């Protein structure tokens, strides 16, 4: 198994996205390896998490800036999320700033295998901030489309999206992939934790055109 992971890391370049840590069995509780670290808008990112323990807390945090026009509506999404974990007692937490005060933000979670959650609109406070914190019974494995939209007061909207809960997998290895929609250029960060420990934190750069090196 170690040779497979080593070959994967050499071929892709070792870029871990949703987790932090070192590849040492018996020392860390989980291992995450992902790719790539420079992507085009909407390009898929793959994530692998190993050495997971069943019934232990896990979390995935994605942060970035949505670039848009002040005074206009915007959309930010995590699409084609191939969730490789059964997450029990999940919490969905979204924080945003730079919004038009007293406007509303919409959040929806669509599971292609049959679960669709459309939350009531959340009111933006007088400082232009909005905070969603929702709890669900479970997020089963499958394909998800998560969409957030609102009205911008600035040209860059800081967004923080986190899913946390209890790992329902008996397997020790999980694989996930997703596309970030709404970030045409700039950076976003992904951080994962297992049992409260940061496994990896990775910065991803989004470029409209990837520059080939000679």
mmCIF file with all atom_site columns, C-alpha atoms in Angstrom:
data_model
loop_
_atom_site.group_PDB
_atom_site.id
_atom_site.type_symbol
_atom_site.label_atom_id
_atom_site.label_alt_id
_atom_site.label_comp_id
_atom_site.label_asym_id
_atom_site.label_entity_id
_atom_site.label_seq_id
_atom_site.pdbx_PDB_ins_code
_atom_site.Cartn_x
_atom_site.Cartn_y
_atom_site.Cartn_z
_atom_site.occupancy
_atom_site.B_iso_or_equiv
_atom_site.pdbx_formal_charge
_atom_site.auth_seq_id
_atom_site.auth_comp_id
_atom_site.auth_asym_id
_atom_site.auth_atom_id
_atom_site.pdbx_PDB_model_num
ATOM 1   C CA . UNK A 1 1   ? 0.000   0.000  0.000   1.00 0.00 ? 1   UNK A CA 1
ATOM 2   C CA . UNK A 1 2   ? 2.873   2.335  0.820   1.00 0.00 ? 2   UNK A CA 1
ATOM 3   C CA . UNK A 1 3   ? 4.402   1.728  -2.635  1.00 0.00 ? 3   UNK A CA 1
ATOM 4   C CA . UNK A 1 4   ? 1.098   2.592  -4.302  1.00 0.00 ? 4   UNK A CA 1
ATOM 5   C CA . UNK A 1 5   ? 0.840   5.838  -2.357  1.00 0.00 ? 5   UNK A CA 1
ATOM 6   C CA . UNK A 1 6   ? 4.465   6.665  -3.103  1.00 0.00 ? 6   UNK A CA 1
ATOM 7   C CA . UNK A 1 7   ? 3.970   6.138  -6.828  1.00 0.00 ? 7   UNK A CA 1
ATOM 8   C CA . UNK A 1 8   ? 0.802   8.243  -6.744  1.00 0.00 ? 8   UNK A CA 1
ATOM 9   C CA . UNK A 1 9   ? 2.657   11.054 -4.979  1.00 0.00 ? 9   UNK A CA 1
ATOM 10  C CA . UNK A 1 10  ? 5.476   10.995 -7.518  1.00 0.00 ? 10  UNK A CA 1
ATOM 11  C CA . UNK A 1 11  ? 3.156   11.008 -10.519 1.00 0.00 ? 11  UNK A CA 1
ATOM 12  C CA . UNK A 1 12  ? 0.871   13.778 -9.310  1.00 0.00 ? 12  UNK A CA 1
ATOM 13  C CA . UNK A 1 13  ? 3.277   15.899 -7.345  1.00 0.00 ? 13  UNK A CA 1
ATOM 14  C CA . UNK A 1 14  ? 2.096   15.388 -3.822  1.00 0.00 ? 14  UNK A CA 1
ATOM 15  C CA . UNK A 1 15  ? -0.469  18.064 -3.245  1.00 0.00 ? 15  UNK A CA 1
ATOM 16  C CA . UNK A 1 16  ? -2.700  17.455 -0.346  1.00 0.00 ? 16  UNK A CA 1
ATOM 17  C CA . UNK A 1 17  ? -6.000  19.344 -0.158  1.00 0.00 ? 17  UNK A CA 1
ATOM 18  C CA . UNK A 1 18  ? -8.354  18.614 2.510   1.00 0.00 ? 18  UNK A CA 1
ATOM 19  C CA . UNK A 1 19  ? -6.008  17.400 5.309   1.00 0.00 ? 19  UNK A CA 1
ATOM 20  C CA . UNK A 1 20  ? -2.648  17.848 7.015   1.00 0.00 ? 20  UNK A CA 1
ATOM 21  C CA . UNK A 1 21  ? 0.034   15.574 8.232   1.00 0.00 ? 21  UNK A CA 1
ATOM 22  C CA . UNK A 1 22  ? 2.864   13.233 7.437   1.00 0.00 ? 22  UNK A CA 1
ATOM 23  C CA . UNK A 1 23  ? 2.889   9.857  5.781   1.00 0.00 ? 23  UNK A CA 1
ATOM 24  C CA . UNK A 1 24  ? 3.745   7.793  8.847   1.00 0.00 ? 24  UNK A CA 1
ATOM 25  C CA . UNK A 1 25  ? 1.559   4.882  9.855   1.00 0.00 ? 25  UNK A CA 1
ATOM 26  C CA . UNK A 1 26  ? 1.160   4.572  13.598  1.00 0.00 ? 26  UNK A CA 1
ATOM 27  C CA . UNK A 1 27  ? 2.086   8.218  14.149  1.00 0.00 ? 27  UNK A CA 1
ATOM 28  C CA . UNK A 1 28  ? -0.747  10.151 12.532  1.00 0.00 ? 28  UNK A CA 1
ATOM 29  C CA . UNK A 1 29  ? -4.372  9.090  12.544  1.00 0.00 ? 29  UNK A CA 1
ATOM 30  C CA . UNK A 1 30  ? -5.000  9.888  8.879   1.00 0.00 ? 30  UNK A CA 1
ATOM 31  C CA . UNK A 1 31  ? -3.244  10.557 5.609   1.00 0.00 ? 31  UNK A CA 1
ATOM 32  C CA . UNK A 1 32  ? -4.521  12.763 2.815   1.00 0.00 ? 32  UNK A CA 1
ATOM 33  C CA . UNK A 1 33  ? -3.057  13.074 -0.649  1.00 0.00 ? 33  UNK A CA 1
ATOM 34  C CA . UNK A 1 34  ? -4.757  15.146 -3.331  1.00 0.00 ? 34  UNK A CA 1
ATOM 35  C CA . UNK A 1 35  ? -4.202  16.750 -6.718  1.00 0.00 ? 35  UNK A CA 1
ATOM 36  C CA . UNK A 1 36  ? -3.586  19.082 -8.429  1.00 0.00 ? 36  UNK A CA 1
ATOM 37  C CA . UNK A 1 37  ? -2.529  22.352 -6.754  1.00 0.00 ? 37  UNK A CA 1
ATOM 38  C CA . UNK A 1 38  ? -2.968  24.650 -9.784  1.00 0.00 ? 38  UNK A CA 1
ATOM 39  C CA . UNK A 1 39  ? -6.325  24.295 -11.503 1.00 0.00 ? 39  UNK A CA 1
ATOM 40  C CA . UNK A 1 40  ? -8.499  25.880 -14.148 1.00 0.00 ? 40  UNK A CA 1
ATOM 41  C CA . UNK A 1 41  ? -11.894 27.244 -13.054 1.00 0.00 ? 41  UNK A CA 1
ATOM 42  C CA . UNK A 1 42  ? -14.194 24.305 -12.395 1.00 0.00 ? 42  UNK A CA 1
ATOM 43  C CA . UNK A 1 43  ? -11.439 21.685 -12.695 1.00 0.00 ? 43  UNK A CA 1
ATOM 44  C CA . UNK A 1 44  ? -11.861 18.558 -10.601 1.00 0.00 ? 44  UNK A CA 1
ATOM 45  C CA . UNK A 1 45  ? -9.690  18.004 -7.544  1.00 0.00 ? 45  UNK A CA 1
ATOM 46  C CA . UNK A 1 46  ? -9.189  14.493 -6.140  1.00 0.00 ? 46  UNK A CA 1
ATOM 47  C CA . UNK A 1 47  ? -8.813  13.728 -2.453  1.00 0.00 ? 47  UNK A CA 1
ATOM 48  C CA . UNK A 1 48  ? -7.659  10.556 -0.685  1.00 0.00 ? 48  UNK A CA 1
ATOM 49  C CA . UNK A 1 49  ? -7.861  10.063 3.084   1.00 0.00 ? 49  UNK A CA 1
ATOM 50  C CA . UNK A 1 50  ? -6.328  7.006  4.748   1.00 0.00 ? 50  UNK A CA 1
ATOM 51  C CA . UNK A 1 51  ? -6.030  5.478  8.220   1.00 0.00 ? 51  UNK A CA 1
ATOM 52  C CA . UNK A 1 52  ? -9.512  6.645  9.168   1.00 0.00 ? 52  UNK A CA 1
ATOM 53  C CA . UNK A 1 53  ? -11.164 5.400  12.330  1.00 0.00 ? 53  UNK A CA 1
ATOM 54  C CA . UNK A 1 54  ? -14.877 4.646  12.422  1.00 0.00 ? 54  UNK A CA 1
ATOM 55  C CA . UNK A 1 55  ? -17.003 6.831  14.717  1.00 0.00 ? 55  UNK A CA 1
ATOM 56  C CA . UNK A 1 56  ? -14.316 9.526  14.965  1.00 0.00 ? 56  UNK A CA 1
ATOM 57  C CA . UNK A 1 57  ? -14.905 13.250 14.227  1.00 0.00 ? 57  UNK A CA 1
ATOM 58  C CA . UNK A 1 58  ? -13.894 14.488 10.777  1.00 0.00 ? 58  UNK A CA 1
ATOM 59  C CA . UNK A 1 59  ? -14.142 17.899 9.124   1.00 0.00 ? 59  UNK A CA 1
ATOM 60  C CA . UNK A 1 60  ? -13.511 19.463 5.710   1.00 0.00 ? 60  UNK A CA 1
ATOM 61  C CA . UNK A 1 61  ? -13.057 23.243 5.498   1.00 0.00 ? 61  UNK A CA 1
ATOM 62  C CA . UNK A 1 62  ? -12.874 25.198 2.215   1.00 0.00 ? 62  UNK A CA 1
ATOM 63  C CA . UNK A 1 63  ? -12.097 28.933 2.239   1.00 0.00 ? 63  UNK A CA 1
ATOM 64  C CA . UNK A 1 64  ? -11.577 31.425 -0.560  1.00 0.00 ? 64  UNK A CA 1
ATOM 65  C CA . UNK A 1 65  ? -12.678 34.687 -2.175  1.00 0.00 ? 65  UNK A CA 1
ATOM 66  C CA . UNK A 1 66  ? -15.455 34.863 -4.751  1.00 0.00 ? 66  UNK A CA 1
ATOM 67  C CA . UNK A 1 67  ? -14.659 37.633 -7.249  1.00 0.00 ? 67  UNK A CA 1
ATOM 68  C CA . UNK A 1 68  ? -17.706 39.470 -8.558  1.00 0.00 ? 68  UNK A CA 1
ATOM 69  C CA . UNK A 1 69  ? -19.126 42.938 -9.283  1.00 0.00 ? 69  UNK A CA 1
ATOM 70  C CA . UNK A 1 70  ? -20.212 45.099 -6.366  1.00 0.00 ? 70  UNK A CA 1
ATOM 71  C CA . UNK A 1 71  ? -23.994 45.325 -6.228  1.00 0.00 ? 71  UNK A CA 1
ATOM 72  C CA . UNK A 1 72  ? -24.522 42.193 -8.311  1.00 0.00 ? 72  UNK A CA 1
ATOM 73  C CA . UNK A 1 73  ? -25.680 38.707 -7.427  1.00 0.00 ? 73  UNK A CA 1
ATOM 74  C CA . UNK A 1 74  ? -23.090 35.936 -7.258  1.00 0.00 ? 74  UNK A CA 1
ATOM 75  C CA . UNK A 1 75  ? -22.951 32.155 -6.978  1.00 0.00 ? 75  UNK A CA 1
ATOM 76  C CA . UNK A 1 76  ? -20.377 29.945 -5.301  1.00 0.00 ? 76  UNK A CA 1
ATOM 77  C CA . UNK A 1 77  ? -20.575 26.190 -5.519  1.00 0.00 ? 77  UNK A CA 1
ATOM 78  C CA . UNK A 1 78  ? -18.955 22.870 -4.715  1.00 0.00 ? 78  UNK A CA 1
ATOM 79  C CA . UNK A 1 79  ? -20.124 20.705 -7.614  1.00 0.00 ? 79  UNK A CA 1
ATOM 80  C CA . UNK A 1 80  ? -19.753 17.032 -8.481  1.00 0.00 ? 80  UNK A CA 1
ATOM 81  C CA . UNK A 1 81  ? -18.669 16.339 -4.922  1.00 0.00 ? 81  UNK A CA 1
ATOM 82  C CA . UNK A 1 82  ? -18.041 12.608 -4.877  1.00 0.00 ? 82  UNK A CA 1
ATOM 83  C CA . UNK A 1 83  ? -18.266 12.108 -1.133  1.00 0.00 ? 83  UNK A CA 1
ATOM 84  C CA . UNK A 1 84  ? -16.364 8.977  -0.160  1.00 0.00 ? 84  UNK A CA 1
ATOM 85  C CA . UNK A 1 85  ? -17.427 9.088  3.488   1.00 0.00 ? 85  UNK A CA 1
ATOM 86  C CA . UNK A 1 86  ? -20.688 8.406  5.249   1.00 0.00 ? 86  UNK A CA 1
ATOM 87  C CA . UNK A 1 87  ? -20.845 11.388 7.614   1.00 0.00 ? 87  UNK A CA 1
ATOM 88  C CA . UNK A 1 88  ? -23.138 10.945 10.605  1.00 0.00 ? 88  UNK A CA 1
ATOM 89  C CA . UNK A 1 89  ? -24.547 13.896 12.574  1.00 0.00 ? 89  UNK A CA 1
ATOM 90  C CA . UNK A 1 90  ? -23.151 16.346 10.008  1.00 0.00 ? 90  UNK A CA 1
ATOM 91  C CA . UNK A 1 91  ? -23.039 20.090 10.497  1.00 0.00 ? 91  UNK A CA 1
ATOM 92  C CA . UNK A 1 92  ? -22.932 22.452 7.514   1.00 0.00 ? 92  UNK A CA 1
ATOM 93  C CA . UNK A 1 93  ? -21.360 25.802 8.395   1.00 0.00 ? 93  UNK A CA 1
ATOM 94  C CA . UNK A 1 94  ? -21.096 28.698 5.909   1.00 0.00 ? 94  UNK A CA 1
ATOM 95  C CA . UNK A 1 95  ? -19.690 32.155 6.703   1.00 0.00 ? 95  UNK A CA 1
ATOM 96  C CA . UNK A 1 96  ? -19.614 35.067 4.252   1.00 0.00 ? 96  UNK A CA 1
ATOM 97  C CA . UNK A 1 97  ? -18.644 38.748 4.390   1.00 0.00 ? 97  UNK A CA 1
ATOM 98  C CA . UNK A 1 98  ? -18.838 41.713 2.035   1.00 0.00 ? 98  UNK A CA 1
ATOM 99  C CA . UNK A 1 99  ? -22.551 41.283 1.322   1.00 0.00 ? 99  UNK A CA 1
ATOM 100 C CA . UNK A 1 100 ? -25.304 43.857 0.946   1.00 0.00 ? 100 UNK A CA 1
ATOM 101 C CA . UNK A 1 101 ? -26.828 44.433 4.430   1.00 0.00 ? 101 UNK A CA 1
ATOM 102 C CA . UNK A 1 102 ? -30.388 43.161 4.878   1.00 0.00 ? 102 UNK A CA 1
ATOM 103 C CA . UNK A 1 103 ? -30.157 41.052 1.693   1.00 0.00 ? 103 UNK A CA 1
ATOM 104 C CA . UNK A 1 104 ? -30.478 37.255 1.865   1.00 0.00 ? 104 UNK A CA 1
ATOM 105 C CA . UNK A 1 105 ? -28.194 34.302 1.158   1.00 0.00 ? 105 UNK A CA 1
ATOM 106 C CA . UNK A 1 106 ? -29.462 30.980 -0.174  1.00 0.00 ? 106 UNK A CA 1
ATOM 107 C CA . UNK A 1 107 ? -27.879 27.579 0.487   1.00 0.00 ? 107 UNK A CA 1
ATOM 108 C CA . UNK A 1 108 ? -28.892 24.283 -1.102  1.00 0.00 ? 108 UNK A CA 1
ATOM 109 C CA . UNK A 1 109 ? -27.470 20.765 -0.905  1.00 0.00 ? 109 UNK A CA 1
ATOM 110 C CA . UNK A 1 110 ? -28.518 18.373 -3.670  1.00 0.00 ? 110 UNK A CA 1
ATOM 111 C CA . UNK A 1 111 ? -27.639 14.686 -3.356  1.00 0.00 ? 111 UNK A CA 1
ATOM 112 C CA . UNK A 1 112 ? -28.121 12.997 -6.718  1.00 0.00 ? 112 UNK A CA 1
ATOM 113 C CA . UNK A 1 113 ? -29.036 9.718  -5.024  1.00 0.00 ? 113 UNK A CA 1
ATOM 114 C CA . UNK A 1 114 ? -32.214 11.252 -3.630  1.00 0.00 ? 114 UNK A CA 1
ATOM 115 C CA . UNK A 1 115 ? -31.594 13.847 -0.882  1.00 0.00 ? 115 UNK A CA 1
ATOM 116 C CA . UNK A 1 116 ? -32.244 17.528 -1.589  1.00 0.00 ? 116 UNK A CA 1
ATOM 117 C CA . UNK A 1 117 ? -32.006 20.182 1.109   1.00 0.00 ? 117 UNK A CA 1
ATOM 118 C CA . UNK A 1 118 ? -32.986 23.781 0.400   1.00 0.00 ? 118 UNK A CA 1
ATOM 119 C CA . UNK A 1 119 ? -32.499 25.884 3.512   1.00 0.00 ? 119 UNK A CA 1
ATOM 120 C CA . UNK A 1 120 ? -34.615 28.957 4.264   1.00 0.00 ? 120 UNK A CA 1
ATOM 121 C CA . UNK A 1 121 ? -32.836 32.161 3.154   1.00 0.00 ? 121 UNK A CA 1
ATOM 122 C CA . UNK A 1 122 ? -30.497 33.613 5.764   1.00 0.00 ? 122 UNK A CA 1
ATOM 123 C CA . UNK A 1 123 ? -30.566 37.363 6.444   1.00 0.00 ? 123 UNK A CA 1
ATOM 124 C CA . UNK A 1 124 ? -27.353 39.371 6.077   1.00 0.00 ? 124 UNK A CA 1
ATOM 125 C CA . UNK A 1 125 ? -26.592 41.510 9.130   1.00 0.00 ? 125 UNK A CA 1
ATOM 126 C CA . UNK A 1 126 ? -25.847 45.250 9.220   1.00 0.00 ? 126 UNK A CA 1
ATOM 127 C CA . UNK A 1 127 ? -22.097 44.586 8.816   1.00 0.00 ? 127 UNK A CA 1
ATOM 128 C CA . UNK A 1 128 ? -22.598 42.653 5.585   1.00 0.00 ? 128 UNK A CA 1
ATOM 129 C CA . UNK A 1 129 ? -21.930 39.251 7.161   1.00 0.00 ? 129 UNK A CA 1
ATOM 130 C CA . UNK A 1 130 ? -23.954 36.040 7.018   1.00 0.00 ? 130 UNK A CA 1
ATOM 131 C CA . UNK A 1 131 ? -23.567 32.877 9.086   1.00 0.00 ? 131 UNK A CA 1
ATOM 132 C CA . UNK A 1 132 ? -25.275 29.558 8.274   1.00 0.00 ? 132 UNK A CA 1
ATOM 133 C CA . UNK A 1 133 ? -24.991 26.742 10.798  1.00 0.00 ? 133 UNK A CA 1
ATOM 134 C CA . UNK A 1 134 ? -27.207 23.758 9.988   1.00 0.00 ? 134 UNK A CA 1
ATOM 135 C CA . UNK A 1 135 ? -27.360 20.218 11.370  1.00 0.00 ? 135 UNK A CA 1
ATOM 136 C CA . UNK A 1 136 ? -28.603 17.195 9.440   1.00 0.00 ? 136 UNK A CA 1
ATOM 137 C CA . UNK A 1 137 ? -29.204 13.539 10.424  1.00 0.00 ? 137 UNK A CA 1
ATOM 138 C CA . UNK A 1 138 ? -26.623 12.217 7.933   1.00 0.00 ? 138 UNK A CA 1
ATOM 139 C CA . UNK A 1 139 ? -24.748 12.842 4.689   1.00 0.00 ? 139 UNK A CA 1
ATOM 140 C CA . UNK A 1 140 ? -24.399 9.444  2.964   1.00 0.00 ? 140 UNK A CA 1
ATOM 141 C CA . UNK A 1 141 ? -21.838 8.589  0.327   1.00 0.00 ? 141 UNK A CA 1
ATOM 142 C CA . UNK A 1 142 ? -22.723 9.811  -3.137  1.00 0.00 ? 142 UNK A CA 1
ATOM 143 C CA . UNK A 1 143 ? -22.630 12.789 -5.497  1.00 0.00 ? 143 UNK A CA 1
ATOM 144 C CA . UNK A 1 144 ? -23.506 16.250 -4.184  1.00 0.00 ? 144 UNK A CA 1
ATOM 145 C CA . UNK A 1 145 ? -24.022 19.712 -5.636  1.00 0.00 ? 145 UNK A CA 1
ATOM 146 C CA . UNK A 1 146 ? -23.757 22.494 -3.041  1.00 0.00 ? 146 UNK A CA 1
ATOM 147 C CA . UNK A 1 147 ? -24.722 26.025 -4.096  1.00 0.00 ? 147 UNK A CA 1
ATOM 148 C CA . UNK A 1 148 ? -24.559 29.357 -2.262  1.00 0.00 ? 148 UNK A CA 1
ATOM 149 C CA . UNK A 1 149 ? -25.777 32.645 -3.726  1.00 0.00 ? 149 UNK A CA 1
ATOM 150 C CA . UNK A 1 150 ? -26.316 36.177 -2.525  1.00 0.00 ? 150 UNK A CA 1
ATOM 151 C CA . UNK A 1 151 ? -25.760 39.853 -3.364  1.00 0.00 ? 151 UNK A CA 1
ATOM 152 C CA . UNK A 1 152 ? -22.278 41.357 -3.203  1.00 0.00 ? 152 UNK A CA 1
ATOM 153 C CA . UNK A 1 153 ? -21.389 44.737 -1.711  1.00 0.00 ? 153 UNK A CA 1
ATOM 154 C CA . UNK A 1 154 ? -17.715 44.331 -2.665  1.00 0.00 ? 154 UNK A CA 1
ATOM 155 C CA . UNK A 1 155 ? -15.753 42.893 -5.559  1.00 0.00 ? 155 UNK A CA 1
ATOM 156 C CA . UNK A 1 156 ? -14.406 40.033 -3.423  1.00 0.00 ? 156 UNK A CA 1
ATOM 157 C CA . UNK A 1 157 ? -16.574 37.964 -1.094  1.00 0.00 ? 157 UNK A CA 1
ATOM 158 C CA . UNK A 1 158 ? -14.723 35.902 1.541   1.00 0.00 ? 158 UNK A CA 1
ATOM 159 C CA . UNK A 1 159 ? -16.389 32.499 1.827   1.00 0.00 ? 159 UNK A CA 1
ATOM 160 C CA . UNK A 1 160 ? -15.855 29.780 4.413   1.00 0.00 ? 160 UNK A CA 1
ATOM 161 C CA . UNK A 1 161 ? -17.606 26.419 3.901   1.00 0.00 ? 161 UNK A CA 1
ATOM 162 C CA . UNK A 1 162 ? -17.244 23.544 6.368   1.00 0.00 ? 162 UNK A CA 1
ATOM 163 C CA . UNK A 1 163 ? -18.775 20.094 6.713   1.00 0.00 ? 163 UNK A CA 1
ATOM 164 C CA . UNK A 1 164 ? -18.074 18.264 9.959   1.00 0.00 ? 164 UNK A CA 1
ATOM 165 C CA . UNK A 1 165 ? -19.458 15.170 11.648  1.00 0.00 ? 165 UNK A CA 1
ATOM 166 C CA . UNK A 1 166 ? -18.714 11.579 12.597  1.00 0.00 ? 166 UNK A CA 1
ATOM 167 C CA . UNK A 1 167 ? -17.008 9.189  10.186  1.00 0.00 ? 167 UNK A CA 1
ATOM 168 C CA . UNK A 1 168 ? -19.426 6.333  9.465   1.00 0.00 ? 168 UNK A CA 1
ATOM 169 C CA . UNK A 1 169 ? -16.971 4.327  7.345   1.00 0.00 ? 169 UNK A CA 1
ATOM 170 C CA . UNK A 1 170 ? -15.576 0.989  8.435   1.00 0.00 ? 170 UNK A CA 1
ATOM 171 C CA . UNK A 1 171 ? -12.999 1.262  5.655   1.00 0.00 ? 171 UNK A CA 1
ATOM 172 C CA . UNK A 1 172 ? -9.694  2.950  6.520   1.00 0.00 ? 172 UNK A CA 1
ATOM 173 C CA . UNK A 1 173 ? -9.369  4.664  3.123   1.00 0.00 ? 173 UNK A CA 1
ATOM 174 C CA . UNK A 1 174 ? -11.782 7.114  1.473   1.00 0.00 ? 174 UNK A CA 1
ATOM 175 C CA . UNK A 1 175 ? -11.636 8.961  -1.845  1.00 0.00 ? 175 UNK A CA 1
ATOM 176 C CA . UNK A 1 176 ? -13.481 12.140 -2.822  1.00 0.00 ? 176 UNK A CA 1
ATOM 177 C CA . UNK A 1 177 ? -13.366 14.685 -5.630  1.00 0.00 ? 177 UNK A CA 1
ATOM 178 C CA . UNK A 1 178 ? -15.070 18.016 -6.326  1.00 0.00 ? 178 UNK A CA 1
ATOM 179 C CA . UNK A 1 179 ? -15.111 21.143 -8.493  1.00 0.00 ? 179 UNK A CA 1
ATOM 180 C CA . UNK A 1 180 ? -15.011 24.680 -7.115  1.00 0.00 ? 180 UNK A CA 1
ATOM 181 C CA . UNK A 1 181 ? -17.428 26.885 -9.065  1.00 0.00 ? 181 UNK A CA 1
ATOM 182 C CA . UNK A 1 182 ? -17.420 30.693 -8.742  1.00 0.00 ? 182 UNK A CA 1
ATOM 183 C CA . UNK A 1 183 ? -13.699 31.302 -8.293  1.00 0.00 ? 183 UNK A CA 1
ATOM 184 C CA . UNK A 1 184 ? -12.309 32.333 -11.696 1.00 0.00 ? 184 UNK A CA 1
ATOM 185 C CA . UNK A 1 185 ? -8.881  33.308 -10.381 1.00 0.00 ? 185 UNK A CA 1
ATOM 186 C CA . UNK A 1 186 ? -7.058  33.560 -7.070  1.00 0.00 ? 186 UNK A CA 1
ATOM 187 C CA . UNK A 1 187 ? -6.587  30.988 -4.338  1.00 0.00 ? 187 UNK A CA 1
ATOM 188 C CA . UNK A 1 188 ? -8.642  28.792 -2.080  1.00 0.00 ? 188 UNK A CA 1
ATOM 189 C CA . UNK A 1 189 ? -7.573  26.689 0.882   1.00 0.00 ? 189 UNK A CA 1
ATOM 190 C CA . UNK A 1 190 ? -8.717  23.271 2.026   1.00 0.00 ? 190 UNK A CA 1
ATOM 191 C CA . UNK A 1 191 ? -8.144  21.961 5.538   1.00 0.00 ? 191 UNK A CA 1
ATOM 192 C CA . UNK A 1 192 ? -9.159  18.626 7.018   1.00 0.00 ? 192 UNK A CA 1
ATOM 193 C CA . UNK A 1 193 ? -9.120  17.325 10.546  1.00 0.00 ? 193 UNK A CA 1
ATOM 194 C CA . UNK A 1 194 ? -9.582  13.869 12.028  1.00 0.00 ? 194 UNK A CA 1
ATOM 195 C CA . UNK A 1 195 ? -10.314 13.492 15.738  1.00 0.00 ? 195 UNK A CA 1
ATOM 196 C CA . UNK A 1 196 ? -9.587  17.205 16.162  1.00 0.00 ? 196 UNK A CA 1
ATOM 197 C CA . UNK A 1 197 ? -6.103  16.969 14.634  1.00 0.00 ? 197 UNK A CA 1
ATOM 198 C CA . UNK A 1 198 ? -5.234  18.895 11.485  1.00 0.00 ? 198 UNK A CA 1
ATOM 199 C CA . UNK A 1 199 ? -4.231  16.323 8.864   1.00 0.00 ? 199 UNK A CA 1
ATOM 200 C CA . UNK A 1 200 ? -3.369  18.696 6.073   1.00 0.00 ? 200 UNK A CA 1
ATOM 201 C CA . UNK A 1 201 ? -3.844  22.253 4.880   1.00 0.00 ? 201 UNK A CA 1
ATOM 202 C CA . UNK A 1 202 ? -3.383  23.056 1.214   1.00 0.00 ? 202 UNK A CA 1
ATOM 203 C CA . UNK A 1 203 ? -3.520  26.205 -0.887  1.00 0.00 ? 203 UNK A CA 1
ATOM 204 C CA . UNK A 1 204 ? -4.855  25.821 -4.415  1.00 0.00 ? 204 UNK A CA 1
ATOM 205 C CA . UNK A 1 205 ? -4.340  28.388 -7.140  1.00 0.00 ? 205 UNK A CA 1
ATOM 206 C CA . UNK A 1 206 ? -7.093  28.939 -9.718  1.00 0.00 ? 206 UNK A CA 1
ATOM 207 C CA . UNK A 1 207 ? -5.894  30.286 -13.076 1.00 0.00 ? 207 UNK A CA 1
ATOM 208 C CA . UNK A 1 208 ? -7.984  31.090 -16.128 1.00 0.00 ? 208 UNK A CA 1
ATOM 209 C CA . UNK A 1 209 ? -5.167  29.719 -18.298 1.00 0.00 ? 209 UNK A CA 1
ATOM 210 C CA . UNK A 1 210 ? -2.484  27.322 -17.196 1.00 0.00 ? 210 UNK A CA 1
ATOM 211 C CA . UNK A 1 211 ? 0.975   28.390 -18.401 1.00 0.00 ? 211 UNK A CA 1
ATOM 212 C CA . UNK A 1 212 ? 3.090   25.602 -19.856 1.00 0.00 ? 212 UNK A CA 1
ATOM 213 C CA . UNK A 1 213 ? 6.725   25.657 -18.807 1.00 0.00 ? 213 UNK A CA 1
ATOM 214 C CA . UNK A 1 214 ? 9.369   25.245 -21.554 1.00 0.00 ? 214 UNK A CA 1
#
